[in-house]
PDB file of C-alpha atoms and ligand atoms in Angstrom:
ATOM      1  CA  MET L 661      95.702 126.908  19.602  1.00 62.00           C
ATOM      2  CA  LYS L 662      92.509 125.524  18.286  1.00 60.00           C
ATOM      3  CA  ASN L 663      91.241 122.463  19.881  1.00 52.00           C
ATOM      4  CA  SER L 664      93.382 120.250  21.993  1.00 46.00           C
ATOM      5  CA  ILE L 665      91.256 117.103  21.612  1.00 41.00           C
ATOM      6  CA  VAL L 666      91.457 117.322  17.691  1.00 43.00           C
ATOM      7  CA  LEU L 667      94.952 118.540  18.239  1.00 47.00           C
ATOM      8  CA  VAL L 668      96.336 115.101  19.589  1.00 42.00           C
ATOM      9  CA  ALA L 669      95.137 113.470  16.312  1.00 39.00           C
ATOM     10  CA  TYR L 670      96.949 116.046  14.496  1.00 41.00           C
ATOM     11  CA  ALA L 671      99.965 115.725  16.344  1.00 40.00           C
ATOM     12  CA  MET L 672     100.175 112.013  16.077  1.00 38.00           C
ATOM     13  CA  CYS L 673      99.469 112.340  12.255  1.00 39.00           C
ATOM     14  CA  ALA L 674     102.195 115.098  11.827  1.00 40.00           C
ATOM     15  CA  SER L 675     104.923 112.591  11.660  1.00 37.00           C
ATOM     16  CA  VAL L 676     103.242 109.471  10.349  1.00 37.00           C
ATOM     17  CA  CYS L 677     101.593 111.285   7.396  1.00 40.00           C
ATOM     18  CA  LEU L 678     104.586 113.078   6.100  1.00 39.00           C
ATOM     19  CA  SER L 679     105.155 110.173   3.383  1.00 38.00           C
ATOM     20  CA  ALA L 680     101.565 110.522   2.154  1.00 43.00           C
ATOM     21  CA  ALA L 681     101.702 114.494   2.068  1.00 45.00           C
ATOM     22  CA  GLY L 682     103.251 114.430  -1.365  1.00 48.00           C
ATOM     23  CA  GLN L 683      99.910 113.314  -2.928  1.00 55.00           C
ATOM     24  CA  SER L 684      97.394 114.979  -0.720  1.00 62.00           C
ATOM     25  CA  PRO L 685      95.521 118.111  -1.394  1.00 77.00           C
ATOM     26  CA  ALA L 686      97.099 121.506  -0.272  1.00 87.00           C
ATOM     27  CA  PRO L 687      96.508 121.900   3.482  1.00 95.00           C
ATOM     28  CA  PHE L 688      95.958 125.629   3.131  1.00 96.00           C
ATOM     29  CA  LEU L 689      94.524 127.809   0.536  1.00 96.00           C
ATOM     30  CA  LEU L 690      96.545 131.167  -0.504  1.00 97.00           C
ATOM     31  CA  ARG L 691      94.724 134.561  -0.344  1.00 98.00           C
ATOM     32  CA  ASP L 692      96.460 137.304  -2.143  1.00 98.00           C
ATOM     33  CA  MET L 693      96.280 140.236   0.396  1.00 98.00           C
ATOM     34  CA  GLY L 694      98.045 142.588  -2.554  1.00 98.00           C
ATOM     35  CA  SER L 695     101.851 144.065  -2.592  1.00 98.00           C
ATOM     36  CA  GLY L 696     103.449 140.644  -2.064  1.00 98.00           C
ATOM     37  CA  ALA L 697     101.295 139.726   1.092  1.00 98.00           C
ATOM     38  CA  TRP L 698      99.859 136.260   1.247  1.00 98.00           C
ATOM     39  CA  ALA L 699      97.415 134.709   3.670  1.00 98.00           C
ATOM     40  CA  ALA L 700      97.660 130.801   3.883  1.00 98.00           C
ATOM     41  CA  ILE L 701      94.207 129.778   5.210  1.00 97.00           C
ATOM     42  CA  ASP L 702      93.784 126.391   6.896  1.00 96.00           C
ATOM     43  CA  ASN L 703      92.020 124.023   4.537  1.00 93.00           C
ATOM     44  CA  SER L 704      90.258 122.019   7.214  1.00 84.00           C
ATOM     45  CA  THR L 705      88.357 119.986   4.648  1.00 83.00           C
ATOM     46  CA  VAL L 706      91.408 118.290   3.969  1.00 82.00           C
ATOM     47  CA  LYS L 707      92.108 115.157   6.029  1.00 82.00           C
ATOM     48  CA  PRO L 708      94.320 114.620   7.669  1.00 82.00           C
ATOM     49  CA  ASN L 709      94.439 118.391   8.579  1.00 85.00           C
ATOM     50  CA  LEU L 710      98.189 119.114   8.402  1.00 91.00           C
ATOM     51  CA  ALA L 711      97.680 122.985   8.616  1.00 94.00           C
ATOM     52  CA  GLY L 712      95.986 123.408  11.834  1.00 94.00           C
ATOM     53  CA  SER L 713      96.068 127.146  11.864  1.00 96.00           C
ATOM     54  CA  ASN L 714      96.144 130.245   9.359  1.00 98.00           C
ATOM     55  CA  ALA L 715      99.577 131.555   8.370  1.00 98.00           C
ATOM     56  CA  GLY L 716     101.082 133.671   5.549  1.00 98.00           C
ATOM     57  CA  PHE L 717     104.017 135.332   4.139  1.00 98.00           C
ATOM     58  CA  VAL L 718     105.151 138.569   2.437  1.00 98.00           C
ATOM     59  CA  ILE L 719     107.380 139.074  -0.589  1.00 98.00           C
ATOM     60  CA  GLY L 720     109.428 142.140  -0.349  1.00 98.00           C
ATOM     61  CA  PRO L 721     111.875 143.576  -2.691  1.00 98.00           C
ATOM     62  CA  GLN L 722     114.751 141.731  -1.377  1.00 98.00           C
ATOM     63  CA  ALA L 723     113.544 138.860   0.812  1.00 98.00           C
ATOM     64  CA  VAL L 724     110.659 136.963   2.250  1.00 98.00           C
ATOM     65  CA  LEU L 725     108.950 137.135   5.844  1.00 98.00           C
ATOM     66  CA  VAL L 726     106.777 134.254   6.937  1.00 98.00           C
ATOM     67  CA  VAL L 727     104.279 134.403   9.500  1.00 98.00           C
ATOM     68  CA  ASP L 728     103.728 131.242  11.487  1.00 98.00           C
ATOM     69  CA  THR L 729     104.619 127.602  10.359  1.00 98.00           C
ATOM     70  CA  PHE L 730     101.290 125.451  10.987  1.00 97.00           C
ATOM     71  CA  GLU L 731     101.003 122.386  13.089  1.00 97.00           C
ATOM     72  CA  SER L 732     103.174 120.152  11.049  1.00 96.00           C
ATOM     73  CA  PRO L 733     106.724 120.000   9.143  1.00 96.00           C
ATOM     74  CA  ALA L 734     104.637 118.727   5.916  1.00 95.00           C
ATOM     75  CA  ALA L 735     102.210 122.011   5.933  1.00 96.00           C
ATOM     76  CA  ALA L 736     105.412 123.965   6.475  1.00 97.00           C
ATOM     77  CA  GLN L 737     107.213 122.370   3.400  1.00 97.00           C
ATOM     78  CA  LYS L 738     104.009 122.874   1.355  1.00 96.00           C
ATOM     79  CA  MET L 739     104.119 126.534   2.169  1.00 97.00           C
ATOM     80  CA  LEU L 740     107.822 126.808   1.320  1.00 98.00           C
ATOM     81  CA  GLY L 741     106.981 125.134  -1.821  1.00 97.00           C
ATOM     82  CA  ALA L 742     104.314 127.916  -2.557  1.00 97.00           C
ATOM     83  CA  ILE L 743     106.809 130.849  -1.748  1.00 98.00           C
ATOM     84  CA  ARG L 744     109.392 129.012  -4.162  1.00 97.00           C
ATOM     85  CA  ALA L 745     106.597 128.913  -6.964  1.00 97.00           C
ATOM     86  CA  LYS L 746     106.412 132.700  -6.595  1.00 98.00           C
ATOM     87  CA  THR L 747     110.009 133.844  -5.962  1.00 98.00           C
ATOM     88  CA  ASN L 748     113.546 132.809  -5.586  1.00 98.00           C
ATOM     89  CA  LEU L 749     114.141 135.562  -2.915  1.00 98.00           C
ATOM     90  CA  PRO L 750     115.369 133.976   0.401  1.00 98.00           C
ATOM     91  CA  VAL L 751     113.099 133.479   3.305  1.00 98.00           C
ATOM     92  CA  ARG L 752     114.941 135.598   5.615  1.00 98.00           C
ATOM     93  CA  TYR L 753     112.734 135.571   8.682  1.00 98.00           C
ATOM     94  CA  VAL L 754     109.919 133.681  10.469  1.00 98.00           C
ATOM     95  CA  VAL L 755     107.723 135.334  12.952  1.00 98.00           C
ATOM     96  CA  ASP L 756     106.036 132.838  15.638  1.00 98.00           C
ATOM     97  CA  THR L 757     102.988 134.757  16.626  1.00 98.00           C
ATOM     98  CA  HIS L 758     102.886 132.845  19.797  1.00 98.00           C
ATOM     99  CA  TYR L 759     104.097 129.546  21.246  1.00 98.00           C
ATOM    100  CA  HIS L 760     101.217 126.992  20.607  1.00 98.00           C
ATOM    101  CA  LEU L 761     102.207 124.003  18.737  1.00 97.00           C
ATOM    102  CA  ASP L 762      99.564 124.706  15.816  1.00 97.00           C
ATOM    103  CA  HIS L 763     101.585 127.701  14.767  1.00 98.00           C
ATOM    104  CA  VAL L 764     105.227 126.655  15.454  1.00 98.00           C
ATOM    105  CA  ALA L 765     105.523 122.727  14.506  1.00 98.00           C
ATOM    106  CA  GLY L 766     107.004 123.802  11.167  1.00 98.00           C
ATOM    107  CA  ASN L 767     109.754 126.067  12.091  1.00 98.00           C
ATOM    108  CA  GLN L 768     112.625 123.580  11.424  1.00 98.00           C
ATOM    109  CA  VAL L 769     111.783 123.531   7.880  1.00 98.00           C
ATOM    110  CA  PHE L 770     112.370 127.221   7.368  1.00 98.00           C
ATOM    111  CA  ALA L 771     115.251 127.356   9.684  1.00 98.00           C
ATOM    112  CA  LYS L 772     116.837 124.632   7.508  1.00 98.00           C
ATOM    113  CA  SER L 773     116.311 126.775   4.530  1.00 97.00           C
ATOM    114  CA  GLY L 774     118.290 129.650   6.444  1.00 98.00           C
ATOM    115  CA  ALA L 775     115.441 131.736   7.964  1.00 98.00           C
ATOM    116  CA  ILE L 776     115.896 133.291  11.336  1.00 98.00           C
ATOM    117  CA  ILE L 777     113.040 132.448  13.626  1.00 98.00           C
ATOM    118  CA  MET L 778     111.705 135.376  15.704  1.00 98.00           C
ATOM    119  CA  ALA L 779     109.306 135.674  18.379  1.00 98.00           C
ATOM    120  CA  GLN L 780     108.301 137.500  21.522  1.00 98.00           C
ATOM    121  CA  GLU L 781     110.499 136.450  24.545  1.00 97.00           C
ATOM    122  CA  ASN L 782     108.001 134.371  26.256  1.00 97.00           C
ATOM    123  CA  VAL L 783     107.415 132.033  23.220  1.00 97.00           C
ATOM    124  CA  ARG L 784     111.119 130.498  23.471  1.00 97.00           C
ATOM    125  CA  PRO L 785     110.787 129.307  27.157  1.00 96.00           C
ATOM    126  CA  TRP L 786     107.080 128.118  26.805  1.00 97.00           C
ATOM    127  CA  MET L 787     107.465 126.373  23.419  1.00 97.00           C
ATOM    128  CA  ARG L 788     108.938 123.100  24.752  1.00 97.00           C
ATOM    129  CA  THR L 789     107.308 123.065  28.002  1.00 95.00           C
ATOM    130  CA  GLU L 790     103.720 124.559  27.974  1.00 96.00           C
ATOM    131  CA  ASN L 791     103.049 122.718  24.814  1.00 97.00           C
ATOM    132  CA  LEU L 792     103.004 119.407  26.463  1.00 97.00           C
ATOM    133  CA  LYS L 793      99.803 120.378  28.514  1.00 95.00           C
ATOM    134  CA  PHE L 794      97.805 120.021  25.264  1.00 95.00           C
ATOM    135  CA  PHE L 795      98.316 116.083  25.249  1.00 95.00           C
ATOM    136  CA  GLY L 796      96.849 115.637  28.834  1.00 94.00           C
ATOM    137  CA  GLU L 797      98.236 112.839  31.191  1.00 93.00           C
ATOM    138  CA  LYS L 798      98.219 110.198  28.376  1.00 94.00           C
ATOM    139  CA  ILE L 799     100.668 111.752  26.526  1.00 96.00           C
ATOM    140  CA  THR L 800     102.864 109.287  24.689  1.00 97.00           C
ATOM    141  CA  PRO L 801     106.659 109.423  24.652  1.00 97.00           C
ATOM    142  CA  LYS L 802     106.500 110.088  21.058  1.00 97.00           C
ATOM    143  CA  GLN L 803     104.446 113.142  21.504  1.00 97.00           C
ATOM    144  CA  ARG L 804     106.652 114.281  24.223  1.00 97.00           C
ATOM    145  CA  ASP L 805     109.790 113.837  21.920  1.00 97.00           C
ATOM    146  CA  TRP L 806     108.053 115.888  19.208  1.00 97.00           C
ATOM    147  CA  VAL L 807     107.196 118.862  21.421  1.00 97.00           C
ATOM    148  CA  LYS L 808     110.806 118.582  22.934  1.00 97.00           C
ATOM    149  CA  ASP L 809     112.351 118.663  19.287  1.00 97.00           C
ATOM    150  CA  PHE L 810     110.430 122.029  18.536  1.00 98.00           C
ATOM    151  CA  TYR L 811     112.742 124.342  16.859  1.00 98.00           C
ATOM    152  CA  LEU L 812     113.024 127.485  19.388  1.00 98.00           C
ATOM    153  CA  PRO L 813     113.284 131.120  18.188  1.00 98.00           C
ATOM    154  CA  ASP L 814     116.956 132.387  17.058  1.00 98.00           C
ATOM    155  CA  VAL L 815     115.967 136.158  18.017  1.00 98.00           C
ATOM    156  CA  THR L 816     113.558 137.190  20.632  1.00 98.00           C
ATOM    157  CA  TYR L 817     112.116 140.683  21.574  1.00 97.00           C
ATOM    158  CA  ALA L 818     110.514 142.352  24.504  1.00 97.00           C
ATOM    159  CA  GLN L 819     107.998 144.782  22.792  1.00 97.00           C
ATOM    160  CA  GLY L 820     108.654 144.205  19.084  1.00 98.00           C
ATOM    161  CA  ALA L 821     111.057 144.902  16.130  1.00 98.00           C
ATOM    162  CA  THR L 822     110.962 145.787  12.595  1.00 98.00           C
ATOM    163  CA  ALA L 823     111.936 143.208  10.097  1.00 98.00           C
ATOM    164  CA  TYR L 824     113.278 144.671   6.674  1.00 98.00           C
ATOM    165  CA  ILE L 825     112.579 142.835   3.384  1.00 98.00           C
ATOM    166  CA  GLY L 826     113.629 145.387   1.446  1.00 98.00           C
ATOM    167  CA  ILE L 827     115.252 148.910   1.829  1.00 97.00           C
ATOM    168  CA  ASP L 828     111.975 150.721   2.116  1.00 96.00           C
ATOM    169  CA  ARG L 829     109.834 147.760   3.265  1.00 98.00           C
ATOM    170  CA  GLY L 830     109.891 147.163   7.134  1.00 98.00           C
ATOM    171  CA  GLU L 831     107.283 144.647   8.608  1.00 98.00           C
ATOM    172  CA  VAL L 832     105.993 145.676  12.069  1.00 98.00           C
ATOM    173  CA  LEU L 833     106.185 143.034  14.982  1.00 98.00           C
ATOM    174  CA  ARG L 834     104.466 144.218  17.703  1.00 98.00           C
ATOM    175  CA  PHE L 835     103.949 142.271  21.276  1.00 98.00           C
ATOM    176  CA  MET L 836     100.190 142.621  22.386  1.00 97.00           C
ATOM    177  CA  ALA L 837      99.039 140.470  25.301  1.00 94.00           C
ATOM    178  CA  GLY L 838      95.763 138.417  25.435  1.00 97.00           C
ATOM    179  CA  HIS L 839      95.893 135.099  23.918  1.00 98.00           C
ATOM    180  CA  THR L 840      98.911 133.946  25.568  1.00 96.00           C
ATOM    181  CA  GLY L 841     100.965 136.576  27.328  1.00 95.00           C
ATOM    182  CA  GLY L 842     103.495 136.324  24.275  1.00 97.00           C
ATOM    183  CA  ASP L 843     101.531 137.335  21.409  1.00 98.00           C
ATOM    184  CA  THR L 844     102.906 139.272  18.198  1.00 98.00           C
ATOM    185  CA  ILE L 845     100.940 140.743  15.599  1.00 98.00           C
ATOM    186  CA  ILE L 846     102.861 141.457  12.011  1.00 98.00           C
ATOM    187  CA  TYR L 847     101.752 144.730  10.077  1.00 98.00           C
ATOM    188  CA  ASP L 848     102.681 145.323   6.446  1.00 98.00           C
ATOM    189  CA  ALA L 849     101.931 148.763   5.606  1.00 98.00           C
ATOM    190  CA  GLN L 850     102.069 148.344   1.695  1.00 98.00           C
ATOM    191  CA  ALA L 851      99.446 145.617   1.841  1.00 98.00           C
ATOM    192  CA  ASN L 852      97.636 147.269   4.809  1.00 98.00           C
ATOM    193  CA  VAL L 853      97.372 143.882   6.407  1.00 98.00           C
ATOM    194  CA  VAL L 854      97.687 142.652   9.908  1.00 98.00           C
ATOM    195  CA  PHE L 855      98.583 139.093  10.789  1.00 98.00           C
ATOM    196  CA  CYS L 856      96.858 138.470  14.019  1.00 98.00           C
ATOM    197  CA  GLY L 857      97.848 135.025  15.117  1.00 98.00           C
ATOM    198  CA  ASP L 858      95.256 133.997  17.778  1.00 98.00           C
ATOM    199  CA  LEU L 859      94.574 137.340  19.050  1.00 98.00           C
ATOM    200  CA  PHE L 860      91.753 137.461  16.279  1.00 98.00           C
ATOM    201  CA  TRP L 861      89.444 134.502  15.506  1.00 98.00           C
ATOM    202  CA  ASN L 862      86.818 135.449  12.886  1.00 96.00           C
ATOM    203  CA  HIS L 863      83.471 134.625  13.692  1.00 96.00           C
ATOM    204  CA  ALA L 864      84.597 131.741  15.858  1.00 96.00           C
ATOM    205  CA  LEU L 865      84.773 131.256  19.689  1.00 97.00           C
ATOM    206  CA  PRO L 866      88.507 131.166  20.679  1.00 98.00           C
ATOM    207  CA  ASN L 867      90.726 129.126  22.803  1.00 97.00           C
ATOM    208  CA  LEU L 868      91.093 130.880  26.298  1.00 98.00           C
ATOM    209  CA  ILE L 869      93.352 128.268  27.975  1.00 96.00           C
ATOM    210  CA  ASP L 870      96.261 130.895  28.505  1.00 97.00           C
ATOM    211  CA  ALA L 871      94.155 134.059  27.950  1.00 97.00           C
ATOM    212  CA  SER L 872      93.927 137.139  29.809  1.00 96.00           C
ATOM    213  CA  THR L 873      90.662 138.567  28.342  1.00 98.00           C
ATOM    214  CA  LYS L 874      91.121 141.841  30.230  1.00 97.00           C
ATOM    215  CA  GLU L 875      94.504 142.310  28.438  1.00 97.00           C
ATOM    216  CA  TRP L 876      92.979 140.878  25.127  1.00 98.00           C
ATOM    217  CA  VAL L 877      90.129 143.432  24.974  1.00 98.00           C
ATOM    218  CA  GLU L 878      92.733 146.221  25.631  1.00 98.00           C
ATOM    219  CA  SER L 879      95.130 144.668  22.677  1.00 98.00           C
ATOM    220  CA  LEU L 880      92.059 144.393  20.029  1.00 98.00           C
ATOM    221  CA  ASN L 881      91.188 148.030  20.856  1.00 98.00           C
ATOM    222  CA  VAL L 882      94.620 149.079  20.310  1.00 98.00           C
ATOM    223  CA  LEU L 883      94.420 146.981  16.925  1.00 98.00           C
ATOM    224  CA  LEU L 884      91.301 148.912  15.918  1.00 98.00           C
ATOM    225  CA  HIS L 885      92.681 152.229  16.771  1.00 98.00           C
ATOM    226  CA  ASP L 886      95.941 151.782  15.137  1.00 98.00           C
ATOM    227  CA  TYR L 887      94.617 150.008  11.948  1.00 98.00           C
ATOM    228  CA  PRO L 888      91.201 150.863  11.133  1.00 98.00           C
ATOM    229  CA  SER L 889      91.293 150.338   7.549  1.00 98.00           C
ATOM    230  CA  ALA L 890      93.468 147.157   7.578  1.00 98.00           C
ATOM    231  CA  LYS L 891      92.723 143.814   6.623  1.00 98.00           C
ATOM    232  CA  PHE L 892      93.076 141.107   9.477  1.00 98.00           C
ATOM    233  CA  VAL L 893      94.324 137.598   9.148  1.00 98.00           C
ATOM    234  CA  PRO L 894      92.800 135.758  11.860  1.00 98.00           C
ATOM    235  CA  GLY L 895      94.727 132.601  13.611  1.00 98.00           C
ATOM    236  CA  HIS L 896      91.679 130.472  13.026  1.00 95.00           C
ATOM    237  CA  GLY L 897      88.634 131.261  10.750  1.00 92.00           C
ATOM    238  CA  ASP L 898      88.188 130.730   6.986  1.00 92.00           C
ATOM    239  CA  GLU L 899      87.762 134.442   6.216  1.00 96.00           C
ATOM    240  CA  ILE L 900      90.077 137.519   6.165  1.00 98.00           C
ATOM    241  CA  GLY L 901      88.374 139.890   8.575  1.00 98.00           C
ATOM    242  CA  ASN L 902      88.046 144.000   8.621  1.00 98.00           C
ATOM    243  CA  ALA L 903      87.416 146.215  11.480  1.00 98.00           C
ATOM    244  CA  SER L 904      83.832 145.329  11.958  1.00 98.00           C
ATOM    245  CA  ASP L 905      84.954 141.609  12.293  1.00 98.00           C
ATOM    246  CA  VAL L 906      87.384 142.414  14.944  1.00 98.00           C
ATOM    247  CA  ARG L 907      85.135 144.583  16.693  1.00 98.00           C
ATOM    248  CA  ALA L 908      82.482 141.349  16.631  1.00 98.00           C
ATOM    249  CA  PHE L 909      85.272 139.314  18.293  1.00 98.00           C
ATOM    250  CA  ARG L 910      86.287 141.844  20.862  1.00 98.00           C
ATOM    251  CA  ASP L 911      82.502 142.149  21.765  1.00 98.00           C
ATOM    252  CA  TYR L 912      82.296 138.448  22.352  1.00 98.00           C
ATOM    253  CA  LEU L 913      85.052 138.812  24.931  1.00 98.00           C
ATOM    254  CA  VAL L 914      83.450 141.833  26.661  1.00 98.00           C
ATOM    255  CA  PHE L 915      80.155 139.915  26.439  1.00 98.00           C
ATOM    256  CA  LEU L 916      81.721 136.640  28.010  1.00 98.00           C
ATOM    257  CA  ARG L 917      83.055 138.862  30.997  1.00 98.00           C
ATOM    258  CA  GLN L 918      79.944 140.734  31.529  1.00 98.00           C
ATOM    259  CA  ALA L 919      77.871 137.756  31.611  1.00 98.00           C
ATOM    260  CA  VAL L 920      80.161 135.658  33.825  1.00 98.00           C
ATOM    261  CA  SER L 921      80.607 138.878  36.107  1.00 98.00           C
ATOM    262  CA  ARG L 922      76.932 139.194  36.459  1.00 98.00           C
ATOM    263  CA  ALA L 923      76.291 135.474  37.402  1.00 97.00           C
ATOM    264  CA  GLN L 924      79.107 135.561  39.955  1.00 96.00           C
ATOM    265  CA  ALA L 925      77.616 138.945  41.545  1.00 96.00           C
ATOM    266  CA  ASP L 926      74.345 136.984  41.769  1.00 95.00           C
ATOM    267  CA  GLY L 927      76.087 134.366  43.920  1.00 91.00           C
ATOM    268  CA  ALA L 928      76.624 131.717  41.213  1.00 88.00           C
ATOM    269  CA  SER L 929      79.925 129.617  41.256  1.00 85.00           C
ATOM    270  CA  GLY L 930      81.534 126.596  39.313  1.00 83.00           C
ATOM    271  CA  VAL L 931      78.823 124.595  37.311  1.00 91.00           C
ATOM    272  CA  ASP L 932      76.373 127.263  38.182  1.00 94.00           C
ATOM    273  CA  VAL L 933      78.021 129.822  36.224  1.00 96.00           C
ATOM    274  CA  LEU L 934      78.260 127.670  33.345  1.00 97.00           C
ATOM    275  CA  ARG L 935      74.547 126.787  33.627  1.00 96.00           C
ATOM    276  CA  VAL L 936      73.425 130.296  33.688  1.00 97.00           C
ATOM    277  CA  VAL L 937      75.842 131.765  31.157  1.00 98.00           C
ATOM    278  CA  LEU L 938      75.806 128.977  28.525  1.00 98.00           C
ATOM    279  CA  PRO L 939      72.390 129.779  27.156  1.00 98.00           C
ATOM    280  CA  GLN L 940      73.230 133.478  26.898  1.00 98.00           C
ATOM    281  CA  VAL L 941      76.565 132.610  24.787  1.00 98.00           C
ATOM    282  CA  SER L 942      74.287 130.244  22.757  1.00 98.00           C
ATOM    283  CA  GLU L 943      71.750 132.482  21.969  1.00 98.00           C
ATOM    284  CA  ARG L 944      74.150 135.121  20.832  1.00 98.00           C
ATOM    285  CA  TYR L 945      77.098 133.159  19.401  1.00 98.00           C
ATOM    286  CA  GLY L 946      75.581 129.825  18.664  1.00 97.00           C
ATOM    287  CA  LYS L 947      76.400 129.955  14.980  1.00 96.00           C
ATOM    288  CA  TRP L 948      80.015 130.841  15.365  1.00 96.00           C
ATOM    289  CA  ALA L 949      82.715 128.349  14.564  1.00 94.00           C
ATOM    290  CA  PHE L 950      84.193 126.145  17.570  1.00 95.00           C
ATOM    291  CA  PHE L 951      81.228 126.502  19.461  1.00 97.00           C
ATOM    292  CA  ASP L 952      82.735 123.585  21.603  1.00 96.00           C
ATOM    293  CA  PHE L 953      84.854 126.160  23.298  1.00 97.00           C
ATOM    294  CA  ALA L 954      81.808 127.976  24.943  1.00 98.00           C
ATOM    295  CA  GLY L 955      81.950 125.945  27.981  1.00 97.00           C
ATOM    296  CA  PRO L 956      85.694 126.139  28.445  1.00 97.00           C
ATOM    297  CA  ASP L 957      85.635 129.793  27.696  1.00 98.00           C
ATOM    298  CA  ILE L 958      82.900 130.358  30.633  1.00 98.00           C
ATOM    299  CA  GLN L 959      84.904 128.266  33.173  1.00 96.00           C
ATOM    300  CA  GLN L 960      88.123 129.848  32.315  1.00 96.00           C
ATOM    301  CA  THR L 961      86.772 133.559  32.324  1.00 98.00           C
ATOM    302  CA  ASP L 962      85.015 132.603  35.765  1.00 97.00           C
ATOM    303  CA  GLU L 963      88.407 131.500  37.027  1.00 96.00           C
ATOM    304  CA  GLU L 964      90.034 134.675  35.443  1.00 96.00           C
ATOM    305  CA  LEU L 965      87.623 137.027  37.274  1.00 96.00           C
ATOM    306  CA  ARG L 966      88.113 135.272  40.485  1.00 95.00           C
ATOM    307  CA  HIS L 967      92.047 135.674  40.095  1.00 94.00           C
ATOM    308  CA  LEU L 968      92.241 131.906  40.154  1.00 92.00           C
ATOM    309  CA  LYS L 969      93.361 131.247  36.623  1.00 88.00           C
ATOM    310  CA  LYS L 970      96.828 129.687  36.280  1.00 85.00           C
ATOM    311  CA  LEU L 971      98.606 131.145  33.415  1.00 86.00           C
ATOM    312  CA  PRO L 972     102.097 130.218  31.875  1.00 86.00           C
ATOM    313  CA  ARG L 973     104.796 131.683  34.100  1.00 77.00           C
ATOM    314  CA  GLN L 974     106.412 134.839  32.955  1.00 72.00           C
ATOM    315  CA  PRO L 975     110.123 133.785  32.906  1.00 66.00           C
ATOM    316  CA  LEU L 976     112.255 135.555  35.290  1.00 58.00           C
ATOM    317  CA  LYS L 977     114.124 138.643  34.337  1.00 57.00           C
TER     318      LYS L 977
HETATM  319 ZN1   ZN R1936      96.886 129.738  20.049  1.00 87.22          ZN
END
């Protein structure tokens, strides 16, 4: 999830703008990751911004796997078109990296074309419920219906799965906590690329609305340990990252936790934490994208460290 305020506009546009999508420039830019793997980077200069997040796909010897489906069916349809321009192999799987609507709203496009939608097991119960909160109290019936119609994952898993797109080509799906409590990374060994979803924002401040920064830092350390030489496709941000970019992002979360913790130890609470920590974040990360998240990031980390943060409820087993 990138920005809830902008998102409302996107969401309204997603249905209204469908008819214009045929003439509009590409909502994403393809980046060749090698060995049939492609990143689809949100082309946010195009208005309306139909993609809303980064996505991607991997073309194997026998089938195609898609990672995320953008914020609108129109952008998903464009990605299906981009895949069809390269191969006639079936799109066998879609993996939703997490439940946020800017990553899943195009699921139906691929489901209709015959793909199986896969996700970590928390994504399915959250997709039509937790996404409503991004519209706030003024949610319209149309927006509510839009969320209620999201195409849910067909196959879920607790810890992960391997999705084969060829006899010897298995895409590794791994659950990693942090951004939402239901995040998946996808690793393609042949291209040595990790599709990170929103577990990695490249030189951008992240949305922490559903985050556990403690678990998130641990997950990023696992990524860095297990895939030290990989290319990392971020959920948001224009550039593909390497390990040093992932480390820089992890260090932002560590810095945030330490700065908030120090302010709390000095007796600050609520707006005082924000007043103390914001200049520190600004000094170090003022040039990063989505700096508007600095305030909410500080506030949400303050709540997390006080154990007051409300997170999406884990489904009962
Ligand atoms: Zn997200």
